[in-house]
CSV table of C-alpha atoms and ligand atoms in Angstrom, one decimal:
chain,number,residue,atom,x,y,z
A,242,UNK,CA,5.6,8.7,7.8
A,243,UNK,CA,9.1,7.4,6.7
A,244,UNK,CA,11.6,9.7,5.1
A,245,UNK,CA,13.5,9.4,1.8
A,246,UNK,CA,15.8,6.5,2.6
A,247,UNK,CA,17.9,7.1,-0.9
A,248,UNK,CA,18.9,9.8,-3.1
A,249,UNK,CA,17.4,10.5,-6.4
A,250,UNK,CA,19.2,8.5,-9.4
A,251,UNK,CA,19.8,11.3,-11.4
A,252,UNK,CA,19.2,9.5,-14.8
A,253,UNK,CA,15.5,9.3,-13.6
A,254,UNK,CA,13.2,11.5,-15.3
A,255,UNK,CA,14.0,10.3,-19.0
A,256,UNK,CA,14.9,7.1,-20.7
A,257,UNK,CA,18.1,6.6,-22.8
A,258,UNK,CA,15.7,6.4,-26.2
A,259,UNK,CA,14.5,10.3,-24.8
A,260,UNK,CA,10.4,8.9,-23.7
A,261,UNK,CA,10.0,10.6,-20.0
A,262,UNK,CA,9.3,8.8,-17.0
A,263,UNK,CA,7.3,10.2,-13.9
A,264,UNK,CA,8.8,12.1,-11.2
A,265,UNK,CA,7.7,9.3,-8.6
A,266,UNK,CA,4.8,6.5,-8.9
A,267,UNK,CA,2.9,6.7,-5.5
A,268,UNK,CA,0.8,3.4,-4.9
A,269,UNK,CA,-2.6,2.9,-2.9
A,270,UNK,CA,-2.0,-0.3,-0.9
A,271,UNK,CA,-5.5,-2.3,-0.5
A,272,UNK,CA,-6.7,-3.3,-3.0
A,273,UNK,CA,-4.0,-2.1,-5.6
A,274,UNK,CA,-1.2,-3.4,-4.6
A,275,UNK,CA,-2.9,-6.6,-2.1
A,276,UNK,CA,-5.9,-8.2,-2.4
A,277,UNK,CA,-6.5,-6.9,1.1
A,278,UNK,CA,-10.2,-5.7,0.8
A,279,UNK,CA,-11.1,-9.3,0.7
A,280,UNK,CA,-9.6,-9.2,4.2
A,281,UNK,CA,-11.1,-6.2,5.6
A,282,UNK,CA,-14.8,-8.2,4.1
A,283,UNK,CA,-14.0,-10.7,6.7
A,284,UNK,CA,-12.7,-8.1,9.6
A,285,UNK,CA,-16.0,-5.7,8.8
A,286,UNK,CA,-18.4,-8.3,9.3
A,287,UNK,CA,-17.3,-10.0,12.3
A,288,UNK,CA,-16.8,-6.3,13.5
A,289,UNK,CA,-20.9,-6.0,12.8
A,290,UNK,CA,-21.6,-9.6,14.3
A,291,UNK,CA,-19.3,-8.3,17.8
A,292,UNK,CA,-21.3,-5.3,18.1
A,293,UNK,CA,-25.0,-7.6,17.5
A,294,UNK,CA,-25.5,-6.1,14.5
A,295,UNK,CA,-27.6,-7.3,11.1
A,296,UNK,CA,-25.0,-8.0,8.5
A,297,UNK,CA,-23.1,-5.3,6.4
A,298,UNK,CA,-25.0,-4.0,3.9
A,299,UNK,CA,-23.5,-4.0,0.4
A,300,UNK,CA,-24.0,-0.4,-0.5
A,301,UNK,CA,-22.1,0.4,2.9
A,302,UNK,CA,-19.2,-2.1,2.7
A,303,UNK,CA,-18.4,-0.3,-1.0
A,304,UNK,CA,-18.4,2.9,0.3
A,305,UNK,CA,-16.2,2.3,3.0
A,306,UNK,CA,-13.5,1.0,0.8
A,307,UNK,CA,-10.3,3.6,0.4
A,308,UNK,CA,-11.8,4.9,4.3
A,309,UNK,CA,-10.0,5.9,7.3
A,310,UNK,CA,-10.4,4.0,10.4
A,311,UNK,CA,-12.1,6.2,12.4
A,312,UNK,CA,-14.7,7.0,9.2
A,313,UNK,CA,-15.0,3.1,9.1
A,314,UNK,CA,-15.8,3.1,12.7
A,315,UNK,CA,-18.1,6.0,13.0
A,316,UNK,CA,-20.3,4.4,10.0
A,317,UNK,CA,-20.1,0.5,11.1
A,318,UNK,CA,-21.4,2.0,15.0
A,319,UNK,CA,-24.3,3.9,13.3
A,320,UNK,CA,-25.1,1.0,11.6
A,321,UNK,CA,-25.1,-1.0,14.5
A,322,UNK,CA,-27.2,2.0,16.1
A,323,UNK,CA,-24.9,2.4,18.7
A,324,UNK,CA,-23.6,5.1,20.1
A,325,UNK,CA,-20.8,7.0,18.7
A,326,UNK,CA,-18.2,8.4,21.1
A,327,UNK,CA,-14.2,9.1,21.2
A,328,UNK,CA,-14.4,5.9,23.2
A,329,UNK,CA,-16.8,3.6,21.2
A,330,UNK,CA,-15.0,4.6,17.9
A,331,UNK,CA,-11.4,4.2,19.8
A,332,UNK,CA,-12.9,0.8,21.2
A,333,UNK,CA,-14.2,-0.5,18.2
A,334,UNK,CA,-10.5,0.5,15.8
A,335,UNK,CA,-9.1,-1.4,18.5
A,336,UNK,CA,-11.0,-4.5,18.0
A,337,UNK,CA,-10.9,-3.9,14.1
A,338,UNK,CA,-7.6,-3.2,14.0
A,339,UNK,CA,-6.5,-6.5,16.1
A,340,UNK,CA,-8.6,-8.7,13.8
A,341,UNK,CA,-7.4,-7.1,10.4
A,342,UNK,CA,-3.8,-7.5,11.9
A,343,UNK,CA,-4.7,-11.3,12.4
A,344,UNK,CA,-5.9,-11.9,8.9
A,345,UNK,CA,-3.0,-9.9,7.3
A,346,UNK,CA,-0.4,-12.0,9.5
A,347,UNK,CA,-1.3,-14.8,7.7
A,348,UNK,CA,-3.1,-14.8,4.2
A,349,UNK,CA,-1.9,-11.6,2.2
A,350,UNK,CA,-2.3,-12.1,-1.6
A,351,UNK,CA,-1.1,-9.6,-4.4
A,352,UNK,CA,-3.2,-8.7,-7.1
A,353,UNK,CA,-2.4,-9.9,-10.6
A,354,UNK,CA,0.9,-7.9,-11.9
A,355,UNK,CA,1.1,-5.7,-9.1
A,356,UNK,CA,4.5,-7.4,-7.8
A,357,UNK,CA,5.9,-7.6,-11.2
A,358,UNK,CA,4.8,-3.7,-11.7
A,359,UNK,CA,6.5,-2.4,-8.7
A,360,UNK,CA,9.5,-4.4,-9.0
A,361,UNK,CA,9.7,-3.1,-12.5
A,362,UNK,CA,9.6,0.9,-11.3
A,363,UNK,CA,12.3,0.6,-8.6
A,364,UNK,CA,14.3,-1.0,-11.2
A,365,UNK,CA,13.8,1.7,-13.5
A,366,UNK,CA,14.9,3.9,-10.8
A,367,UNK,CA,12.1,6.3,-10.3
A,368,UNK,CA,11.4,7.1,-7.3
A,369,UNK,CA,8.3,5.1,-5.2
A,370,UNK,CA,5.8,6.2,-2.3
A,371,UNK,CA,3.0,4.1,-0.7
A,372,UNK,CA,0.0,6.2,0.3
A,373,UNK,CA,-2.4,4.2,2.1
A,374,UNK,CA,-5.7,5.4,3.8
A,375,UNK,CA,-4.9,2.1,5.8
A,376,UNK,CA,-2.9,3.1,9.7
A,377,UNK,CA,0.9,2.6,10.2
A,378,UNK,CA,0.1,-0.7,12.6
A,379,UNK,CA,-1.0,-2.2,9.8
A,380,UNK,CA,1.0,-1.2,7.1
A,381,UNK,CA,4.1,-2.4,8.7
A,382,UNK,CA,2.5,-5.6,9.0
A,383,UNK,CA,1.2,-5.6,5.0
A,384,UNK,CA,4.8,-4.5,4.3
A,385,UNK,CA,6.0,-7.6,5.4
A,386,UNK,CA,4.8,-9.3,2.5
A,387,UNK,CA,5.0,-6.6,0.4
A,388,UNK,CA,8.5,-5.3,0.7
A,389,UNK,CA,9.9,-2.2,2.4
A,390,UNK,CA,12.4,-1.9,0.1
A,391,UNK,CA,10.2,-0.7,-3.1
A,392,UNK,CA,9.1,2.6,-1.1
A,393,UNK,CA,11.3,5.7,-0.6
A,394,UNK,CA,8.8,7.5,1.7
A,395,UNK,CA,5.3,5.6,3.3
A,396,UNK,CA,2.3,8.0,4.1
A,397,UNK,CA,-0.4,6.0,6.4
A,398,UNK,CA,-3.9,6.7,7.2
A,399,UNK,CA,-2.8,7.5,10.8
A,400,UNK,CA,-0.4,10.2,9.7
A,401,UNK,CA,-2.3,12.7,7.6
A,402,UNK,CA,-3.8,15.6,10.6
A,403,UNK,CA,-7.2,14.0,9.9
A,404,UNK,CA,-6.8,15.3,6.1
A,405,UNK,CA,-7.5,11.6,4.7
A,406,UNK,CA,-8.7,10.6,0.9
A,407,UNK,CA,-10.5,11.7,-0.9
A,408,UNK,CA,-8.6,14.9,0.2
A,409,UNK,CA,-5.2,15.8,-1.6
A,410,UNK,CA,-3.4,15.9,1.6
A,411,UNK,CA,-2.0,12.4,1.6
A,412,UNK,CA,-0.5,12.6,-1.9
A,413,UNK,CA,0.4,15.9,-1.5
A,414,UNK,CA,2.2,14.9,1.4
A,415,UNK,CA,3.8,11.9,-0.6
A,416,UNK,CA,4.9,14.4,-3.1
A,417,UNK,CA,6.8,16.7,-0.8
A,418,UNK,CA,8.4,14.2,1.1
A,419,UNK,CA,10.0,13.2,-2.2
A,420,UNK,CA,10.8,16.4,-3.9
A,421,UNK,CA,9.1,16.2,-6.5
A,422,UNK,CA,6.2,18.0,-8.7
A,423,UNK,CA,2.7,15.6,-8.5
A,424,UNK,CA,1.5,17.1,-11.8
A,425,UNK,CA,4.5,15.0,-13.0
A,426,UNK,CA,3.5,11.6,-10.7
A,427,UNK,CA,1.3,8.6,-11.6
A,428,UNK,CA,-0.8,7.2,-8.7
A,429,UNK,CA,-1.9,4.1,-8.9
A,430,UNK,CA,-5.2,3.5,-7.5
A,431,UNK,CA,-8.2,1.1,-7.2
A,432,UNK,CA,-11.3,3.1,-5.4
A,433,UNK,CA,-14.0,6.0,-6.0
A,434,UNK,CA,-12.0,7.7,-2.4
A,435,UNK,CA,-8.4,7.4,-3.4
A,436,UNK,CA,-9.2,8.3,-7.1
A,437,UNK,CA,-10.3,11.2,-6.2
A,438,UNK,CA,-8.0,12.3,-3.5
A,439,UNK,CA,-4.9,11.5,-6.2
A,440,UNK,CA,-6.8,13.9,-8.9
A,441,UNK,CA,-7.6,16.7,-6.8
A,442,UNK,CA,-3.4,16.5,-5.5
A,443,UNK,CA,-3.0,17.1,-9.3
A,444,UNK,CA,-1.5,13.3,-10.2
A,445,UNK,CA,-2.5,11.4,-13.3
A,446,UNK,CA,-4.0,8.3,-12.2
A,447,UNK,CA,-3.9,4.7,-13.4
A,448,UNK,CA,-7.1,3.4,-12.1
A,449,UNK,CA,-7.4,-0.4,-11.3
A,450,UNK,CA,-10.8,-1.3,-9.7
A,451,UNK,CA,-10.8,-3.8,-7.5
A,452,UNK,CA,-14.1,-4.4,-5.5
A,453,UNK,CA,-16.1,-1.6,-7.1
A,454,UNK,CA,-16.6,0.4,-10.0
A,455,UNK,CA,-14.9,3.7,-10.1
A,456,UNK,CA,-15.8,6.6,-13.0
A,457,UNK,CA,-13.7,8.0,-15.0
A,458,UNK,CA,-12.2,11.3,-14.7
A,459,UNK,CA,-10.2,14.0,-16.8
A,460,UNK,CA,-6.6,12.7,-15.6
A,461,UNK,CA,-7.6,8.8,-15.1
A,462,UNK,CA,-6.9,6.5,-17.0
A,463,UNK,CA,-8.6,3.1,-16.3
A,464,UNK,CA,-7.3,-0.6,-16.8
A,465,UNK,CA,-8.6,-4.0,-15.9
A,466,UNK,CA,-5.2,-4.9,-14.1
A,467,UNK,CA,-2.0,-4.4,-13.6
A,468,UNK,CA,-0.8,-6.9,-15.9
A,469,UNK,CA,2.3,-6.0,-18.2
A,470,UNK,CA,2.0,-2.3,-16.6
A,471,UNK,CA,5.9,-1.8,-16.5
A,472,UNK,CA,8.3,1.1,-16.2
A,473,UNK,CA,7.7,2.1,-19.6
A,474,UNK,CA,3.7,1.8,-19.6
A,475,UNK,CA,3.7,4.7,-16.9
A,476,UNK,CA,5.8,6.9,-18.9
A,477,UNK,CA,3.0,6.5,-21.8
A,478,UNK,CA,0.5,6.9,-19.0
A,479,UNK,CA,1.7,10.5,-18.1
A,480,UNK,CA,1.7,11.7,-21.1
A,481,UNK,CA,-1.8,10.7,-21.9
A,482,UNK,CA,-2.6,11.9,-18.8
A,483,UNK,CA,-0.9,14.9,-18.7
A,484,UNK,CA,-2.6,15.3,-22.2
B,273,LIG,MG1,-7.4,1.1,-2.2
């Protein structure tokens, strides 16, 4: 978990024309911000193939996007009926972990507008968290491409006591590290798990699927993409939100 690296600008909160911002925007990584699920399709199934299992069924893959490791690794060894132990699941999120860090070394591809909508809320000057379900190993190797620079605090999978989405915690946690109210945030999200752990911390949230269809909710507000979301469009989405 990273610290606020910056203090808050204090013209954040409202524009000059009176509209209000959020207090922060806190992004979801895979599959918001990178195409990285497509990745994790590749890493899961050679995972299944190493441990001589039939292939990933669909109905599983979907419902492990947004996971935890250890989840992921708990599910994928029950799958492959073997046995599930501190050691098997710390063996096998080694060997996922490794791959994943592999794939993510080399081909890393945003998804459309989501470079162009973060750039445009650190310009703005409110104040940015990622929250990914997704371990701090990996992050830092996704942030790479990404941009450390666009995030005043980082919240990964790996630092949350166990309290991973769908619960609060990891927002929450977001939330406090910046100092501000997440009743007054927009999360930015693309699955059924992170959806759901961004509502129950109290945040509206834009909703982008990615890989699977996610419902709609009293405080989401779905769009096909991120495309033209700017600085602006998230002030409009909290107060719809908000309501
Ligand atoms: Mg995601």
């Amino acid at each position: 978990m990273t610290r606020p690296s910056r203090q808050p600008n204090p013209a954040h909160g409202q524009e000059p024309d009176g509209s209000s911002l959020p207090a922060a925007v806190l992004w979801d990584m895979d599959g918001t911000l990178i195409d990285s699920e497509k990745l994790w399709d590749v890493s899961l199934r050679e995972l299944m193939a190493h441990l001589g299992a039939a292939e990933l069924r669909q109905e599983v893959r979907e419902a492990l996007i947004g996971s935890n490791m250890r989840h992921t690794c708990e599910v994928l060894l029950a799958e492959a009926d073997r046995p599930i132990t501190p050691a098997s699941v710390a063996e096998t999120g080694r060997w996922l972990t490794e791959r994943t860090r592999q794939l993510f070394a080399t081909d890393l591809p945003w998804r459309p507008g989501a470079r162009e909508a973060l750039a445009s809320v650190r310009a703005g000057g409110v104040r940015t968290a990622l929250v990914t379900s997704t371990e701090r190993e990996l992050t830092e190797v996704a942030l790479d491409t990404i941009g450390r620079e666009f995030f005043d605090v980082t919240v990964c999978g790996d630092e949350v006591d166990g309290r991973n989405k769908p619960d609060p915690w990891p927002y929450l946690s977001a939330a406090r590290l910046l100092g501000v109210d997440p009743r007054r945030c927009v999360a930015v999200e693309d699955s059924v798990t992170g959806s759901a752990s961004a509502e129950a911390a109290g945040c509206v949230v834009l909703v982008v699927p990615c890989d699977a269809p996610v419902p709609s909710g009293p405080r989401r507000i779905l769009r096909d993409s991120l495309v033209g979301v700017d600085i602006r469009v998230f002030g409009e989405l909290l107060a719809v939100g908000v309501g």
